């Protein structure tokens, strides 16, 4: 079945560092891909999404490009801030409109 | 954007009692809602898919008699944890999907804020 694999955390970076969180998927067809973020003590929020190959989702300085050839959707940000500390989830939406989740990656940004 | 309201945000109950969690789509009609459970330091686990007017579809390993799901209207789905035990303590999250057409069909999922259940 469909699955999502993302890099294990925690990922610890200094403020203003470059961020990459890897995400790869296996799926039949052409799923939509998502990054969600969960800040401490809060629920999930959609960070960005891409619905077809080569689409680039972007929001709040974060970007991810839907790469069909490598079945990847890596999350990147050029300069992270302390306020970016959170858990990030990669997900795909399957043909039944169910979200298949990665395990989540905890990001810790130190001042 | 669309809003999904989940209530309560946290609840403490005694072992053996039942707890109902509501999930409402406030400004759209959701034909399908999903219920997830999140264990500490783990990702979301899909429990069931809830379609308006029909029985929920449960994932393997989820006890349908223990986790009762009712999707009585296009804007409300409820999850009732019956005869709760301490091992049911967890974070429960609902989501609703919108299908909309902007050229091609597009889908988007919106999440409630979650319910922290503690069974003592």
GROMACS .gro file of N, CA, C and O in nm, chain A residues 6 32 34 36 38 41-46 49-51 87 89-90 92-94 96-104 106, chain B residues 32 34 36 38 41-46 48-49 57 59 91 93 95 97 99-100 105-114:
model
  240
    6UNK      N    1   0.984   0.965   0.624
    6UNK     CA    2   1.055   1.090   0.645
    6UNK      C    3   1.165   1.071   0.746
    6UNK      O    4   1.163   0.976   0.825
   32UNK      N    5  -0.168   1.368  -0.405
   32UNK     CA    6  -0.132   1.501  -0.358
   32UNK      C    7  -0.039   1.485  -0.238
   32UNK      O    8  -0.052   1.390  -0.161
   34UNK      N    9   0.165   1.670   0.102
   34UNK     CA   10   0.144   1.776   0.201
   34UNK      C   11   0.257   1.778   0.303
   34UNK      O   12   0.318   1.675   0.333
   36UNK      N   13   0.254   1.914   0.699
   36UNK     CA   14   0.180   1.971   0.810
   36UNK      C   15   0.278   2.000   0.923
   36UNK      O   16   0.381   1.935   0.938
   38UNK      N   17   0.302   2.086   1.352
   38UNK     CA   18   0.236   2.085   1.483
   38UNK      C   19   0.326   2.157   1.581
   38UNK      O   20   0.430   2.105   1.622
   41UNK      N   21   0.186   2.205   2.187
   41UNK     CA   22   0.057   2.229   2.250
   41UNK      C   23  -0.056   2.264   2.157
   41UNK      O   24  -0.166   2.297   2.201
   42UNK      N   25  -0.032   2.256   2.027
   42UNK     CA   26  -0.136   2.293   1.931
   42UNK      C   27  -0.169   2.176   1.839
   42UNK      O   28  -0.103   2.073   1.839
   43UNK      N   29  -0.275   2.195   1.760
   43UNK     CA   30  -0.314   2.094   1.662
   43UNK      C   31  -0.234   2.108   1.534
   43UNK      O   32  -0.142   2.190   1.523
   44UNK      N   33  -0.271   2.029   1.436
   44UNK     CA   34  -0.200   2.029   1.310
   44UNK      C   35  -0.243   2.147   1.223
   44UNK      O   36  -0.358   2.187   1.223
   45UNK      N   37  -0.146   2.198   1.148
   45UNK     CA   38  -0.176   2.304   1.051
   45UNK      C   39  -0.113   2.266   0.919
   45UNK      O   40  -0.002   2.215   0.914
   46UNK      N   41  -0.187   2.291   0.813
   46UNK     CA   42  -0.130   2.269   0.681
   46UNK      C   43  -0.022   2.374   0.656
   46UNK      O   44  -0.047   2.494   0.667
   49UNK      N   45   0.142   2.243   0.024
   49UNK     CA   46   0.100   2.123  -0.048
   49UNK      C   47   0.137   2.135  -0.195
   49UNK      O   48   0.167   2.244  -0.245
   50UNK      N   49   0.134   2.021  -0.264
   50UNK     CA   50   0.156   2.016  -0.408
   50UNK      C   51   0.068   1.906  -0.463
   50UNK      O   52   0.059   1.798  -0.405
   51UNK      N   53   0.003   1.933  -0.572
   51UNK     CA   54  -0.096   1.838  -0.622
   51UNK      C   55  -0.051   1.763  -0.746
   51UNK      O   56  -0.114   1.664  -0.784
   87UNK      N   57   0.697   1.998   1.529
   87UNK     CA   58   0.704   1.867   1.464
   87UNK      C   59   0.645   1.880   1.324
   87UNK      O   60   0.536   1.936   1.308
   89UNK      N   61   0.520   1.699   0.968
   89UNK     CA   62   0.470   1.572   0.914
   89UNK      C   63   0.456   1.584   0.762
   89UNK      O   64   0.395   1.677   0.712
   90UNK      N   65   0.510   1.486   0.694
   90UNK     CA   66   0.489   1.472   0.551
   90UNK      C   67   0.372   1.376   0.531
   90UNK      O   68   0.358   1.279   0.607
   92UNK      N   69   0.069   1.205   0.224
   92UNK     CA   70   0.010   1.201   0.091
   92UNK      C   71  -0.138   1.168   0.104
   92UNK      O   72  -0.179   1.104   0.201
   93UNK      N   73  -0.214   1.212   0.008
   93UNK     CA   74  -0.356   1.179   0.006
   93UNK      C   75  -0.379   1.072  -0.100
   93UNK      O   76  -0.346   1.094  -0.218
   94UNK      N   77  -0.434   0.959  -0.056
   94UNK     CA   78  -0.450   0.849  -0.150
   94UNK      C   79  -0.578   0.865  -0.230
   94UNK      O   80  -0.650   0.963  -0.217
   96UNK      N   81  -0.854   0.735  -0.204
   96UNK     CA   82  -0.977   0.738  -0.123
   96UNK      C   83  -0.984   0.863  -0.037
   96UNK      O   84  -1.063   0.869   0.057
   97UNK      N   85  -0.896   0.958  -0.065
   97UNK     CA   86  -0.892   1.085   0.008
   97UNK      C   87  -0.851   1.067   0.153
   97UNK      O   88  -0.882   1.149   0.238
   98UNK      N   89  -0.783   0.958   0.184
   98UNK     CA   90  -0.728   0.940   0.317
   98UNK      C   91  -0.583   0.987   0.317
   98UNK      O   92  -0.511   0.970   0.219
   99UNK      N   93  -0.546   1.046   0.427
   99UNK     CA   94  -0.408   1.093   0.440
   99UNK      C   95  -0.320   0.983   0.498
   99UNK      O   96  -0.352   0.924   0.600
  100UNK      N   97  -0.211   0.956   0.430
  100UNK     CA   98  -0.110   0.862   0.477
  100UNK      C   99   0.005   0.944   0.532
  100UNK      O  100   0.060   1.030   0.461
  101UNK      N  101   0.043   0.915   0.655
  101UNK     CA  102   0.137   1.003   0.725
  101UNK      C  103   0.277   0.944   0.739
  101UNK      O  104   0.292   0.824   0.759
  102UNK      N  105   0.375   1.033   0.736
  102UNK     CA  106   0.507   0.997   0.783
  102UNK      C  107   0.508   1.002   0.935
  102UNK      O  108   0.411   1.043   0.998
  103UNK      N  109   0.620   0.960   0.993
  103UNK     CA  110   0.628   0.947   1.138
  103UNK      C  111   0.647   1.080   1.209
  103UNK      O  112   0.635   1.088   1.331
  104UNK      N  113   0.677   1.185   1.133
  104UNK     CA  114   0.699   1.315   1.195
  104UNK      C  115   0.846   1.337   1.226
  104UNK      O  116   0.918   1.243   1.261
  106UNK      N  117   1.080   1.600   1.456
  106UNK     CA  118   1.086   1.712   1.551
  106UNK      C  119   1.202   1.802   1.517
  106UNK      O  120   1.316   1.755   1.500
  143UNK      N  121  -1.706   1.355   0.417
  143UNK     CA  122  -1.617   1.256   0.476
  143UNK      C  123  -1.532   1.321   0.584
  143UNK      O  124  -1.475   1.427   0.563
  145UNK      N  125  -1.238   1.210   0.897
  145UNK     CA  126  -1.147   1.107   0.944
  145UNK      C  127  -1.118   1.128   1.092
  145UNK      O  128  -1.108   1.242   1.139
  147UNK      N  129  -0.838   1.034   1.387
  147UNK     CA  130  -0.702   0.989   1.408
  147UNK      C  131  -0.672   0.983   1.557
  147UNK      O  132  -0.734   1.053   1.638
  149UNK      N  133  -0.321   0.996   1.813
  149UNK     CA  134  -0.178   1.024   1.815
  149UNK      C  135  -0.122   0.984   1.950
  149UNK      O  136  -0.158   1.041   2.054
  152UNK      N  137   0.493   1.111   2.094
  152UNK     CA  138   0.614   1.102   2.011
  152UNK      C  139   0.594   1.014   1.888
  152UNK      O  140   0.690   0.965   1.830
  153UNK      N  141   0.470   0.992   1.849
  153UNK     CA  142   0.443   0.914   1.729
  153UNK      C  143   0.355   0.993   1.633
  153UNK      O  144   0.303   1.098   1.667
  154UNK      N  145   0.343   0.939   1.514
  154UNK     CA  146   0.263   1.007   1.415
  154UNK      C  147   0.115   0.974   1.434
  154UNK      O  148   0.077   0.899   1.522
  155UNK      N  149   0.035   1.032   1.348
  155UNK     CA  150  -0.108   1.007   1.354
  155UNK      C  151  -0.139   0.867   1.305
  155UNK      O  152  -0.079   0.819   1.209
  156UNK      N  153  -0.235   0.804   1.370
  156UNK     CA  154  -0.282   0.674   1.326
  156UNK      C  155  -0.428   0.689   1.288
  156UNK      O  156  -0.511   0.730   1.370
  157UNK      N  157  -0.459   0.656   1.165
  157UNK     CA  158  -0.598   0.664   1.122
  157UNK      C  159  -0.679   0.556   1.193
  157UNK      O  160  -0.644   0.439   1.191
  159UNK      N  161  -1.053   0.561   1.173
  159UNK     CA  162  -1.173   0.530   1.096
  159UNK      C  163  -1.205   0.643   1.000
  159UNK      O  164  -1.163   0.757   1.020
  160UNK      N  165  -1.278   0.607   0.898
  160UNK     CA  166  -1.331   0.703   0.802
  160UNK      C  167  -1.480   0.710   0.822
  160UNK      O  168  -1.549   0.607   0.824
  168UNK      N  169  -1.605   0.333   0.851
  168UNK     CA  170  -1.512   0.226   0.811
  168UNK      C  171  -1.392   0.232   0.904
  168UNK      O  172  -1.320   0.331   0.907
  170UNK      N  173  -1.026   0.110   1.065
  170UNK     CA  174  -0.898   0.050   1.027
  170UNK      C  175  -0.877  -0.078   1.107
  170UNK      O  176  -0.934  -0.097   1.215
  202UNK      N  177  -0.425   1.152   2.227
  202UNK     CA  178  -0.467   1.274   2.160
  202UNK      C  179  -0.547   1.231   2.037
  202UNK      O  180  -0.496   1.158   1.953
  204UNK      N  181  -0.772   1.335   1.702
  204UNK     CA  182  -0.786   1.445   1.607
  204UNK      C  183  -0.881   1.405   1.495
  204UNK      O  184  -0.874   1.293   1.444
  206UNK      N  185  -1.047   1.517   1.111
  206UNK     CA  186  -1.026   1.602   0.994
  206UNK      C  187  -1.141   1.582   0.896
  206UNK      O  188  -1.207   1.480   0.895
  208UNK      N  189  -1.259   1.665   0.480
  208UNK     CA  190  -1.204   1.700   0.350
  208UNK      C  191  -1.303   1.779   0.268
  208UNK      O  192  -1.424   1.766   0.281
  210UNK      N  193  -1.376   1.869  -0.133
  210UNK     CA  194  -1.347   1.846  -0.274
  210UNK      C  195  -1.391   1.970  -0.348
  210UNK      O  196  -1.506   2.010  -0.337
  211UNK      N  197  -1.302   2.034  -0.420
  211UNK     CA  198  -1.346   2.149  -0.496
  211UNK      C  199  -1.277   2.150  -0.632
  211UNK      O  200  -1.171   2.091  -0.653
  216UNK      N  201  -1.020   1.863  -1.023
  216UNK     CA  202  -1.065   1.846  -0.886
  216UNK      C  203  -0.946   1.859  -0.792
  216UNK      O  204  -0.838   1.808  -0.819
  217UNK      N  205  -0.969   1.924  -0.684
  217UNK     CA  206  -0.866   1.940  -0.583
  217UNK      C  207  -0.922   1.899  -0.449
  217UNK      O  208  -1.042   1.912  -0.423
  218UNK      N  209  -0.839   1.846  -0.367
  218UNK     CA  210  -0.884   1.805  -0.235
  218UNK      C  211  -0.796   1.870  -0.129
  218UNK      O  212  -0.679   1.893  -0.149
  219UNK      N  213  -0.856   1.897  -0.017
  219UNK     CA  214  -0.783   1.957   0.093
  219UNK      C  215  -0.842   1.905   0.224
  219UNK      O  216  -0.963   1.887   0.234
  220UNK      N  217  -0.756   1.881   0.318
  220UNK     CA  218  -0.801   1.830   0.447
  220UNK      C  219  -0.784   1.939   0.552
  220UNK      O  220  -0.683   2.009   0.555
  221UNK      N  221  -0.882   1.953   0.638
  221UNK     CA  222  -0.878   2.050   0.747
  221UNK      C  223  -0.892   1.975   0.878
  221UNK      O  224  -0.971   1.881   0.890
  222UNK      N  225  -0.819   2.020   0.978
  222UNK     CA  226  -0.812   1.947   1.103
  222UNK      C  227  -0.873   2.024   1.219
  222UNK      O  228  -0.863   2.147   1.226
  223UNK      N  229  -0.934   1.949   1.307
  223UNK     CA  230  -0.972   2.005   1.436
  223UNK      C  231  -0.847   2.026   1.520
  223UNK      O  232  -0.738   1.981   1.486
  224UNK      N  233  -0.865   2.093   1.630
  224UNK     CA  234  -0.751   2.125   1.714
  224UNK      C  235  -0.708   2.009   1.804
  224UNK      O  236  -0.607   2.016   1.872
  225UNK      N  237  -0.788   1.902   1.801
  225UNK     CA  238  -0.752   1.783   1.879
  225UNK      C  239  -0.814   1.783   2.017
  225UNK      O  240  -0.851   1.887   2.072
   0.00000   0.00000   0.00000
